[in-house]
Amino acid sequence: MNILDRIIDTKRLEVQQLKLEGLPLVERPSLTPTIHQSLGGTDLSVIAEIKRASPSKGDISLNVDPVAQAKRYAASGATVISVLTDATYFKGSMQDLAAVAQAVDVPVLCKDFMIDRIQIDVAKAHGARLILLIVAALDDETLHDLYDYAYANGLEVLVEVHDATELERAERLQAKIIGINNRNLKKFEVNLETSLQLLKTKSENVRYISESGIKTIEEAKMLHAAGADGILIGETLMRADDPAEFIQTVSGAHHDTH
Ligand SMILES: O=C(O)c1ccccc1NCC(=O)[C@H](O)[C@H](O)COP(=O)(O)O
């Protein structure tokens, strides 16, 4: 059983519990412009992630103040802030998501392992504007159902793929925002070649985000040159002394960081 299978098993139990609980409501700004539009400029967009821990790296920044980190990301020009909300494997929470969504104007991605509509309701209730759907974790019927459900509820979707077969499934879904994950979830190895290969067959009007394992400005620029509209970075920003400098340099943005 690989790590994704283990995480999804845990999610099934969490979903049962969620169905017994009510939903809190967080006020959200309106959905204009869409995230799809915001990712469409000529500059490289950055999705900056709040990541306390991970199965591949263990503890990364357990005691991070998510609001302070999110404000740093927002001030330096991040297009989206990703918050890992899974508790069991990533030590995140919906409270992190809600706190960040209330503190910044930048749209927030609920980075979790969605297998049921109720998780989308919970993400929305805590202020998310974007959710993640991992093709490898879902059959086609569930993938379509959750995708349509999210859009019907005013959320956008980052559809994550790891290889050409999953990319074809995302394209059949007519996904507007596709994340190419460079991390092999069976071996935990990261290889940016995954993005470089899959970016060779881009579809029109789809935004492509290269995810995982991006450590340097040069790598970010290489992915941009290969056709990525954006990059999603977690660990590198969490460990950086100055995440703002990294974000500003790769995105070419000049924002007030004070
Ligand atoms: O990060 C992991 O170890 C991991 C393991 C199993 C499933 C998902 C995992 N990560 C989620 C992510 O997608 C990353 O947090 C994200 O792409 C950022 O990656 P990185 O920049 O390498 O921290």
XYZ file of N, CA and C and ligand atoms in Angstrom:
797
model
N 0.846 -1.195 0.000
C 0.000 0.000 0.000
C 0.888 1.255 0.000
N 0.742 2.157 -0.991
C 1.592 3.351 -1.015
C 1.005 4.451 -0.118
N 1.747 5.563 0.003
C 1.343 6.612 0.952
C -0.019 7.202 0.587
N -0.284 7.341 -0.724
C -1.567 7.917 -1.123
C -2.711 6.995 -0.674
N -2.555 5.691 -0.844
C -3.590 4.738 -0.390
C -3.809 4.869 1.123
N -2.708 5.016 1.858
C -2.830 5.122 3.326
C -3.571 6.405 3.708
N -3.203 7.513 3.039
C -3.854 8.794 3.350
C -5.351 8.693 3.039
N -5.686 8.095 1.899
C -7.099 8.013 1.502
C -7.889 7.135 2.473
N -7.282 6.081 2.984
C -7.951 5.254 4.007
C -8.313 6.097 5.230
N -7.362 6.926 5.670
C -7.618 7.800 6.823
C -8.739 8.784 6.493
N -8.735 9.293 5.239
C -9.767 10.269 4.845
C -11.160 9.665 4.936
N -11.291 8.379 4.596
C -12.627 7.763 4.637
C -13.189 7.837 6.061
N -12.335 7.614 7.047
C -12.786 7.707 8.449
C -13.146 9.146 8.796
N -12.304 10.092 8.344
C -12.565 11.511 8.648
C -13.896 11.960 8.042
N -14.182 11.490 6.832
C -15.412 11.896 6.157
C -16.630 11.405 6.941
N -16.547 10.179 7.470
C -17.662 9.674 8.295
C -17.915 10.621 9.468
N -16.816 11.077 10.103
C -16.936 11.974 11.253
C -17.513 13.327 10.831
N -17.026 13.837 9.687
C -17.495 15.150 9.196
C -18.995 15.161 8.980
N -19.516 14.017 8.524
C -20.944 13.961 8.223
C -21.788 14.047 9.489
N -21.152 13.857 10.633
C -21.871 13.973 11.905
C -21.801 15.396 12.463
N -20.928 16.239 11.864
C -20.697 17.578 12.437
C -21.345 18.666 11.584
N -21.576 19.840 12.184
C -22.087 20.992 11.417
C -20.936 21.753 10.783
N -21.270 22.754 9.936
C -20.239 23.515 9.238
C -20.181 24.955 9.734
N -18.995 25.423 10.152
C -18.849 26.844 10.462
C -18.800 27.644 9.161
N -19.073 28.938 9.209
C -19.060 29.741 7.987
C -18.076 30.894 8.108
N -17.232 31.026 7.089
C -16.273 32.126 7.051
C -16.630 33.012 5.869
N -16.661 34.327 6.086
C -16.968 35.257 4.986
C -15.851 35.201 3.945
N -16.219 35.159 2.660
C -15.215 35.133 1.597
C -15.435 36.301 0.655
N -14.345 36.852 0.091
C -14.520 37.889 -0.912
C -15.123 37.292 -2.182
N -15.631 38.158 -3.088
C -16.281 37.631 -4.290
C -15.238 37.014 -5.230
N -15.748 36.247 -6.207
C -14.860 35.438 -7.039
C -14.356 36.153 -8.295
N -14.089 37.461 -8.239
C -13.570 38.121 -9.436
C -12.254 38.799 -9.095
N -11.210 38.679 -9.902
C -11.143 37.795 -11.054
C -11.024 36.335 -10.615
N -11.272 35.421 -11.527
C -11.112 34.011 -11.168
C -9.630 33.693 -11.021
N -9.351 32.611 -10.317
C -7.948 32.187 -10.165
C -7.398 31.788 -11.537
N -8.250 31.163 -12.343
C -7.834 30.806 -13.705
C -7.344 32.044 -14.452
N -8.068 33.157 -14.306
C -7.640 34.397 -14.965
C -6.328 34.902 -14.360
N -6.249 34.876 -13.034
C -5.048 35.408 -12.364
C -3.793 34.624 -12.738
N -3.963 33.342 -13.054
C -2.795 32.524 -13.410
C -2.401 32.704 -14.876
N -3.134 33.555 -15.588
C -2.966 33.618 -17.046
C -2.021 34.690 -17.560
N -1.321 35.391 -16.685
C -0.421 36.452 -17.160
C 0.853 35.879 -17.768
N 1.717 36.795 -18.210
C 2.965 36.307 -18.815
C 4.021 35.998 -17.752
N 3.892 36.600 -16.558
C 4.835 36.291 -15.480
C 4.536 34.915 -14.898
N 5.521 34.339 -14.240
C 5.325 33.056 -13.569
C 4.575 33.303 -12.255
N 3.445 32.635 -12.090
C 2.687 32.772 -10.841
C 3.251 31.827 -9.787
N 3.134 32.248 -8.539
C 3.598 31.387 -7.442
C 2.416 31.026 -6.546
N 2.226 29.735 -6.352
C 1.302 29.253 -5.321
C 2.188 28.875 -4.141
N 2.101 29.676 -3.090
C 3.010 29.530 -1.946
C 2.298 28.735 -0.850
N 2.960 27.705 -0.381
C 2.289 26.744 0.507
C 2.709 26.872 1.972
N 1.715 26.681 2.831
C 1.975 26.574 4.271
C 1.956 25.089 4.613
N 3.107 24.582 5.010
C 3.316 23.130 5.149
C 4.105 22.879 6.422
N 3.415 22.355 7.424
C 4.089 22.129 8.715
C 4.955 20.876 8.704
N 4.486 19.858 7.980
C 5.179 18.563 7.990
C 4.727 17.794 6.763
N 5.411 16.688 6.466
C 4.971 15.865 5.326
C 5.434 14.436 5.537
N 4.792 13.488 4.842
C 5.233 12.097 4.968
C 6.659 11.901 4.469
N 7.069 12.664 3.448
C 8.415 12.428 2.903
C 9.505 13.115 3.711
N 9.188 14.223 4.366
C 10.237 15.000 5.051
C 10.062 15.070 6.569
N 9.003 14.511 7.108
C 8.768 14.648 8.551
C 8.424 16.093 8.894
N 8.856 16.518 10.084
C 8.544 17.880 10.509
C 9.340 18.892 9.684
N 8.637 19.917 9.204
C 9.291 20.970 8.412
C 9.293 22.276 9.212
N 8.112 22.670 9.680
C 8.005 23.913 10.452
C 6.741 23.801 11.320
N 6.847 22.924 12.309
C 5.652 22.570 13.099
C 4.998 23.775 13.745
N 5.819 24.700 14.226
C 5.273 25.811 15.013
C 5.110 27.091 14.220
N 5.062 26.970 12.907
C 4.889 28.172 12.082
C 3.607 28.906 12.490
N 3.669 30.236 12.409
C 2.448 31.036 12.563
C 1.862 31.172 11.151
N 0.785 30.467 10.839
C 0.315 30.454 9.455
C -0.113 31.823 8.950
N -0.642 32.649 9.844
C -1.092 33.982 9.415
C 0.113 34.860 9.054
N 1.134 34.832 9.909
C 2.328 35.639 9.615
C 2.979 35.168 8.315
N 3.044 33.845 8.131
C 3.660 33.305 6.910
C 2.829 33.701 5.679
N 1.512 33.590 5.812
C 0.625 33.932 4.692
C 0.756 35.412 4.338
N 0.886 36.262 5.348
C 1.039 37.704 5.067
C 2.341 37.972 4.314
N 3.398 37.230 4.694
C 4.669 37.374 3.946
C 4.469 36.965 2.487
N 3.799 35.836 2.295
C 3.567 35.353 0.927
C 2.735 36.375 0.134
N 1.683 36.858 0.764
C 0.766 37.773 0.059
C 1.491 39.061 -0.318
N 2.267 39.595 0.617
C 2.945 40.873 0.358
C 3.992 40.743 -0.735
N 4.505 39.537 -0.933
C 5.556 39.398 -1.949
C 5.008 38.990 -3.309
N 3.688 38.900 -3.433
C 3.111 38.722 -4.759
C 2.643 37.328 -5.098
N 2.506 36.434 -4.098
C 1.969 35.102 -4.390
C 0.568 35.241 -4.988
N 0.279 34.439 -6.001
C -1.037 34.509 -6.658
C -2.080 33.761 -5.842
N -1.666 32.672 -5.223
C -2.546 31.839 -4.392
C -1.725 31.395 -3.191
N -2.384 31.241 -2.045
C -1.709 30.632 -0.892
C -2.333 29.265 -0.658
N -1.490 28.245 -0.622
C -1.948 26.876 -0.394
C -1.773 26.544 1.091
N -2.812 25.974 1.680
C -2.706 25.559 3.089
C -2.973 24.058 3.153
N -1.988 23.311 3.601
C -2.187 21.868 3.802
C -3.027 21.676 5.053
N -4.202 21.090 4.880
C -5.132 20.995 6.016
C -5.185 19.596 6.628
N -4.564 18.619 5.966
C -4.589 17.270 6.535
C -3.822 17.254 7.866
N -4.460 16.670 8.876
C -3.841 16.655 10.209
C -2.936 15.449 10.404
N -3.380 14.289 9.945
C -2.673 13.044 10.281
C -1.270 12.994 9.690
N -1.137 13.366 8.429
C 0.148 13.204 7.753
C 0.912 14.518 7.573
N 0.184 15.651 7.645
C 0.837 16.937 7.372
C 0.739 17.918 8.534
N 0.046 17.506 9.607
C -0.062 18.331 10.823
C -0.705 19.704 10.561
N -1.534 19.767 9.531
C -2.259 21.003 9.253
C -3.654 20.932 9.832
N -4.493 21.923 9.496
C -5.854 21.919 10.033
C -6.730 22.898 9.252
N -8.035 22.711 9.393
C -8.984 23.667 8.821
C -8.882 25.008 9.546
N -8.434 24.995 10.788
C -8.245 26.260 11.520
C -7.136 27.075 10.849
N -6.083 26.407 10.413
C -5.022 27.118 9.669
C -5.625 27.783 8.436
N -6.439 27.005 7.712
C -7.045 27.526 6.476
C -7.916 28.748 6.769
N -8.782 28.640 7.763
C -9.699 29.736 8.086
C -8.926 30.980 8.528
N -7.895 30.781 9.340
C -7.121 31.928 9.832
C -6.450 32.648 8.665
N -5.892 31.873 7.730
C -5.213 32.476 6.578
C -6.229 33.179 5.678
N -7.360 32.512 5.411
C -8.371 33.090 4.499
C -8.907 34.410 5.047
N -8.967 34.518 6.358
C -9.476 35.764 6.942
C -8.421 36.861 6.976
N -7.147 36.448 6.969
C -6.071 37.432 7.157
C -5.580 38.054 5.861
N -5.740 37.383 4.724
C -5.187 37.906 3.462
C -6.264 37.965 2.378
N -6.027 38.847 1.388
C -6.964 38.961 0.262
C -6.668 37.952 -0.845
N -5.470 37.389 -0.802
C -5.072 36.424 -1.836
C -5.931 35.165 -1.701
N -6.416 34.591 -2.826
C -7.222 33.373 -2.708
C -6.445 32.206 -2.105
N -7.177 31.355 -1.389
C -6.525 30.277 -0.641
C -6.960 28.916 -1.186
N -5.965 28.065 -1.374
C -6.175 26.678 -1.813
C -6.260 25.761 -0.597
N -7.325 24.986 -0.519
C -7.408 23.947 0.517
C -6.712 22.716 -0.038
N -5.488 22.454 0.473
C -4.682 21.344 -0.049
C -4.948 20.134 0.824
N -5.824 19.271 0.319
C -6.178 18.083 1.107
C -6.476 16.957 0.131
N -6.943 15.873 0.625
C -7.162 14.672 -0.178
C -8.662 14.438 -0.233
N -9.293 15.027 -1.238
C -10.758 15.066 -1.316
C -11.290 13.770 -1.914
N -12.225 13.156 -1.222
C -12.866 11.938 -1.741
C -14.378 12.024 -1.648
N -14.896 13.120 -1.056
C -16.328 13.216 -0.789
C -16.751 14.692 -0.834
N -18.000 14.923 -1.315
C -18.507 16.298 -1.411
C -18.434 17.060 -0.096
N -18.604 16.353 1.012
C -18.654 17.073 2.297
C -17.331 17.785 2.588
N -16.229 17.241 2.094
C -14.944 17.914 2.315
C -14.900 19.248 1.541
N -15.581 19.290 0.404
C -15.638 20.547 -0.366
C -16.476 21.568 0.402
N -17.579 21.113 0.984
C -18.396 22.017 1.817
C -17.551 22.583 2.963
N -16.789 21.705 3.596
C -15.974 22.137 4.747
C -14.904 23.134 4.290
N -14.260 22.832 3.165
C -13.218 23.741 2.653
C -13.813 25.121 2.357
N -14.960 25.125 1.711
C -15.619 26.403 1.389
C -15.993 27.145 2.671
N -16.545 26.405 3.625
C -16.972 27.033 4.882
C -15.804 27.652 5.640
N -14.597 27.143 5.395
C -13.423 27.693 6.073
C -12.680 28.720 5.211
N -13.273 29.101 4.074
C -12.716 30.226 3.320
C -11.926 29.876 2.075
N -11.880 28.596 1.685
C -11.120 28.237 0.474
C -11.810 28.775 -0.763
N -10.994 29.132 -1.773
C -11.550 29.463 -3.099
C -11.109 28.465 -4.147
N -10.145 27.654 -3.786
C -9.616 26.650 -4.711
C -9.464 25.357 -3.921
N -9.815 24.231 -4.549
C -9.565 22.936 -3.897
C -8.701 22.088 -4.817
N -8.130 21.056 -4.218
C -7.287 20.122 -4.974
C -8.047 18.829 -5.205
N -7.995 18.316 -6.436
C -8.467 16.951 -6.688
C -7.298 16.171 -7.291
N -6.962 15.053 -6.670
C -5.824 14.250 -7.118
C -6.362 13.107 -7.975
N -6.037 13.145 -9.262
C -6.573 12.147 -10.199
C -6.252 10.727 -9.716
N -5.039 10.518 -9.203
C -4.616 9.170 -8.798
C -5.448 8.617 -7.643
N -6.148 9.497 -6.931
C -6.893 9.044 -5.747
C -8.369 8.798 -6.050
N -8.803 9.070 -7.292
C -10.245 9.070 -7.579
C -10.552 8.306 -8.862
N -11.680 7.573 -8.852
C -12.126 7.006 -10.129
C -12.781 8.131 -10.939
N -13.002 7.875 -12.241
C -13.495 8.941 -13.119
C -14.834 9.511 -12.661
N -15.703 8.619 -12.203
C -17.037 9.083 -11.798
C -16.941 10.051 -10.613
N -16.159 9.683 -9.614
C -16.017 10.547 -8.428
C -15.289 11.841 -8.797
N -14.275 11.709 -9.645
C -13.526 12.891 -10.079
C -14.475 13.902 -10.749
N -15.286 13.426 -11.674
C -16.233 14.318 -12.352
C -17.241 14.916 -11.370
N -17.738 14.072 -10.487
C -18.751 14.550 -9.542
C -18.178 15.657 -8.643
N -16.990 15.412 -8.065
C -16.412 16.405 -7.149
C -16.025 17.681 -7.904
N -15.538 17.519 -9.108
C -15.147 18.686 -9.928
C -16.371 19.567 -10.196
N -17.427 18.944 -10.681
C -18.640 19.717 -10.990
C -19.240 20.331 -9.723
N -19.190 19.576 -8.639
C -19.755 20.056 -7.368
C -18.999 21.306 -6.888
N -17.685 21.273 -7.009
C -16.885 22.429 -6.569
C -17.249 23.675 -7.388
N -17.262 23.548 -8.712
C -17.580 24.715 -9.544
C -19.007 25.195 -9.299
N -19.932 24.250 -9.108
C -21.324 24.628 -8.845
C -21.433 25.415 -7.539
N -20.458 25.237 -6.662
C -20.456 25.936 -5.382
C -19.498 27.125 -5.350
N -19.096 27.571 -6.531
C -18.303 28.796 -6.602
C -16.830 28.623 -6.298
N -16.358 27.382 -6.261
C -14.932 27.138 -6.038
C -14.266 26.762 -7.357
N -12.969 26.982 -7.438
C -12.209 26.494 -8.591
C -11.398 25.273 -8.150
N -10.886 24.538 -9.157
C -10.250 23.251 -8.845
C -8.873 23.152 -9.502
N -7.900 22.757 -8.697
C -6.583 22.377 -9.202
C -6.593 20.857 -9.333
N -6.502 20.377 -10.575
C -6.570 18.930 -10.825
C -5.139 18.409 -10.964
N -4.754 17.521 -10.057
C -3.343 17.112 -9.987
C -3.078 15.795 -10.704
N -2.016 15.806 -11.521
C -1.630 14.600 -12.262
C -0.147 14.301 -12.033
N 0.209 13.024 -12.269
C 1.599 12.606 -12.105
C 2.206 12.045 -13.390
N 1.357 11.710 -14.363
C 1.890 11.102 -15.589
C 0.920 11.359 -16.753
N 1.301 10.852 -17.930
C 0.534 11.145 -19.139
C -0.880 10.551 -19.080
N -1.012 9.386 -18.465
C -2.335 8.763 -18.387
C -3.267 9.612 -17.526
N -2.743 10.083 -16.402
C -3.564 10.947 -15.534
C -3.850 12.289 -16.216
N -2.887 12.769 -16.980
C -3.100 14.032 -17.708
C -4.258 13.881 -18.697
N -4.323 12.740 -19.376
C -5.444 12.494 -20.304
C -6.778 12.504 -19.564
N -6.792 11.924 -18.360
C -8.043 11.937 -17.568
C -8.418 13.373 -17.195
N -7.419 14.172 -16.837
C -7.697 15.584 -16.483
C -8.211 16.334 -17.700
N -7.681 16.005 -18.864
C -8.125 16.689 -20.089
C -9.550 16.273 -20.459
N -9.872 14.988 -20.246
C -11.249 14.546 -20.523
C -12.245 15.270 -19.617
N -11.766 15.619 -18.435
C -12.584 16.358 -17.471
C -12.749 17.824 -17.901
N -11.917 18.239 -18.862
C -11.809 19.632 -19.302
C -11.378 20.539 -18.152
N -10.428 20.011 -17.379
C -9.894 20.784 -16.247
C -9.275 22.081 -16.752
N -9.537 23.173 -16.032
C -9.018 24.480 -16.451
C -7.669 24.781 -15.810
N -7.419 24.151 -14.652
C -6.144 24.365 -13.962
C -5.584 22.985 -13.623
N -4.437 22.661 -14.196
C -3.852 21.333 -13.999
C -2.524 21.481 -13.260
N -2.373 20.729 -12.180
C -1.112 20.694 -11.440
C -0.345 19.444 -11.827
N 0.900 19.625 -12.234
C 1.746 18.464 -12.551
C 2.654 18.247 -11.348
N 2.414 17.121 -10.652
C 3.186 16.887 -9.425
C 4.468 16.123 -9.754
N 5.582 16.727 -9.404
C 6.884 16.123 -9.693
C 7.275 15.044 -8.693
N 6.450 14.879 -7.629
C 6.801 13.898 -6.590
C 6.125 12.568 -6.895
N 6.941 11.530 -7.018
C 6.431 10.180 -7.188
C 5.982 9.689 -5.813
N 4.678 9.469 -5.677
C 4.143 9.175 -4.341
C 4.455 7.749 -3.894
N 4.935 6.905 -4.800
C 5.307 5.546 -4.376
C 6.698 5.551 -3.759
N 7.609 6.326 -4.387
C 9.002 6.307 -3.906
C 9.399 7.614 -3.232
N 8.520 8.629 -3.294
C 8.813 9.956 -2.736
C 9.894 10.705 -3.504
N 10.343 10.126 -4.629
C 11.382 10.834 -5.385
C 10.760 12.016 -6.119
N 11.551 13.084 -6.243
C 11.071 14.261 -6.970
C 11.894 14.406 -8.239
N 11.217 14.608 -9.372
C 11.931 14.760 -10.636
C 11.209 15.803 -11.492
N 11.851 16.951 -11.677
C 11.212 18.036 -12.439
C 10.999 17.668 -13.907
N 11.650 16.602 -14.325
C 11.468 16.106 -15.701
C 9.998 15.751 -15.951
N 9.278 15.353 -14.891
C 7.840 15.048 -15.041
C 7.116 16.249 -15.633
N 7.364 17.429 -15.067
C 6.736 18.645 -15.601
C 7.232 18.942 -17.012
N 8.548 18.845 -17.199
C 9.112 19.203 -18.509
C 8.494 18.338 -19.606
N 8.283 17.057 -19.322
C 7.693 16.156 -20.322
C 6.222 16.492 -20.572
N 5.448 16.604 -19.483
C 3.998 16.777 -19.644
C 3.639 18.167 -20.189
N 4.529 19.139 -19.970
C 4.256 20.487 -20.498
C 4.403 20.551 -22.024
N 4.901 19.460 -22.606
C 5.086 19.467 -24.067
C 3.760 19.379 -24.812
N 2.723 18.934 -24.116
C 1.429 18.764 -24.809
C 0.364 19.623 -24.130
N 0.600 20.921 -24.102
C -0.351 21.812 -23.421
C -1.620 22.025 -24.252
N -2.742 22.142 -23.568
C -3.990 22.494 -24.245
C -4.232 23.996 -24.081
N -4.965 24.538 -25.048
C -5.238 25.971 -25.039
C -6.144 26.349 -23.865
N -5.862 27.479 -23.281
C -6.681 28.051 -22.211
C -6.702 27.224 -20.922
N -5.750 26.305 -20.796
C -5.578 25.569 -19.533
C -4.349 26.149 -18.839
N -4.437 26.357 -17.539
C -3.277 26.832 -16.773
C -2.548 25.625 -16.197
N -1.232 25.618 -16.328
C -0.423 24.490 -15.857
C 0.474 24.937 -14.696
N 0.380 24.201 -13.610
C 1.169 24.506 -12.418
C 2.126 23.341 -12.159
N 3.399 23.627 -12.055
C 4.362 22.587 -11.695
C 4.474 22.544 -10.173
N 4.286 21.349 -9.610
C 4.226 21.220 -8.147
C 5.339 20.307 -7.614
N 5.880 20.679 -6.488
C 6.770 19.846 -5.663
C 8.232 19.854 -6.125
N 9.088 19.916 -5.114
C 10.521 19.720 -5.322
C 11.241 20.890 -5.957
N 10.611 22.063 -6.005
C 11.271 23.212 -6.632
C 12.090 23.936 -5.561
N 13.391 23.990 -5.784
C 14.315 24.485 -4.749
C 14.994 25.791 -5.134
N 15.179 26.037 -6.413
C 16.007 27.198 -6.804
C 15.276 28.091 -7.812
N 15.790 29.331 -7.883
C 15.270 30.297 -8.853
C 15.467 29.753 -10.273
N 16.615 29.115 -10.485
C 16.928 28.593 -11.831
C 15.893 27.535 -12.232
N 15.535 26.669 -11.274
C 14.530 25.631 -11.593
C 13.189 26.283 -11.930
N 12.839 27.297 -11.159
C 11.568 27.993 -11.421
C 11.571 28.598 -12.813
N 12.676 29.228 -13.161
C 12.764 29.868 -14.482
C 12.736 28.822 -15.605
N 13.380 27.695 -15.347
C 13.386 26.628 -16.360
C 11.952 26.122 -16.596
N 11.181 25.970 -15.518
C 9.800 25.487 -15.654
C 8.947 26.518 -16.391
N 9.184 27.781 -16.093
C 8.459 28.852 -16.803
C 8.774 28.803 -18.294
N 10.063 28.665 -18.595
C 10.478 28.615 -20.005
C 9.863 27.403 -20.712
N 9.630 26.329 -19.954
C 9.050 25.105 -20.541
C 7.532 25.213 -20.691
N 6.947 26.298 -20.181
C 5.518 26.494 -20.400
C 4.656 26.502 -19.155
N 5.259 26.349 -17.972
C 4.439 26.391 -16.754
C 3.914 27.813 -16.541
N 2.634 27.908 -16.213
C 2.062 29.218 -15.875
C 2.369 29.572 -14.424
N 2.555 28.532 -13.624
C 2.820 28.773 -12.208
C 3.578 27.616 -11.592
N 4.072 27.863 -10.382
C 4.732 26.794 -9.625
C 4.130 26.774 -8.226
N 4.045 25.568 -7.664
C 3.554 25.438 -6.293
C 4.736 24.995 -5.438
N 5.053 25.817 -4.433
C 6.244 25.549 -3.618
C 5.880 25.502 -2.144
N 6.294 24.433 -1.483
C 6.061 24.306 -0.054
C 7.332 24.400 0.755
N 8.055 23.297 0.822
C 9.193 23.181 1.735
C 10.230 24.295 1.554
N 10.551 24.608 0.301
C 11.597 25.620 0.063
C 11.222 26.954 0.698
N 9.954 27.343 0.574
C 9.515 28.622 1.159
C 9.430 28.523 2.680
N 9.009 27.347 3.168
C 8.890 27.205 4.629
C 10.262 27.267 5.304
N 11.287 26.796 4.622
C 12.624 26.778 5.221
C 13.430 28.031 4.869
N 12.919 28.854 3.943
C 13.704 30.022 3.485
C 13.787 31.086 4.568
N 14.976 31.719 4.706
C 15.098 32.859 5.628
C 14.233 33.998 5.121
N 14.177 34.137 3.795
C 13.425 35.250 3.215
C 12.557 34.733 2.057
N 11.390 34.129 2.376
C 10.547 33.594 1.295
C 10.099 34.678 0.323
N 9.987 35.921 0.835
C 9.533 37.020 -0.029
C 10.502 37.235 -1.187
N 11.789 37.152 -0.878
C 12.779 37.396 -1.924
C 12.659 36.341 -3.026
N 12.458 35.084 -2.606
C 12.326 33.995 -3.579
C 11.118 34.241 -4.476
N 9.983 34.554 -3.845
C 8.744 34.734 -4.619
C 8.889 35.915 -5.577
N 9.430 37.020 -5.072
C 9.565 38.213 -5.915
C 10.496 37.961 -7.092
N 11.570 37.245 -6.821
C 12.536 37.021 -7.899
C 11.950 36.127 -8.983
N 11.272 35.052 -8.583
C 10.772 34.146 -9.636
C 9.577 34.733 -10.376
N 8.792 35.534 -9.692
C 7.597 36.047 -10.366
C 7.855 37.394 -11.031
N 9.029 37.956 -10.771
C 9.344 39.253 -11.368
C 8.507 40.367 -10.787
N 7.837 40.098 -9.649
C 6.936 41.097 -9.061
C 7.721 42.056 -8.170
N 7.183 43.253 -8.007
C 7.780 44.222 -7.093
C 6.697 44.694 -6.143
N 6.634 44.085 -4.985
C 5.565 44.403 -4.043
C 6.152 44.967 -2.763
N 5.304 45.679 -2.042
C 5.700 46.211 -0.741
C 5.706 45.060 0.263
N 6.865 44.769 0.849
C 6.939 43.643 1.779
C 6.802 44.086 3.234
N 6.483 45.356 3.456
C 6.388 45.817 4.851
C 4.965 45.731 5.362
O 5.045 16.272 0.450
C 4.876 15.037 0.617
O 5.680 14.317 1.221
C 3.641 14.362 0.089
C 3.486 13.010 0.269
C 2.332 12.363 -0.159
C 1.340 13.077 -0.782
C 1.479 14.458 -0.976
C 2.620 15.088 -0.541
N 2.777 16.468 -0.663
C 1.717 17.353 -1.028
C 2.154 18.290 -2.050
O 1.591 18.277 -3.111
C 3.285 19.224 -1.744
O 3.135 19.719 -0.460
C 3.408 20.407 -2.669
O 3.423 20.042 -4.000
C 4.675 21.199 -2.337
O 5.794 20.359 -2.435
P 7.231 20.844 -1.950
O 7.520 22.174 -2.593
O 8.180 19.792 -2.398
O 7.167 20.963 -0.460
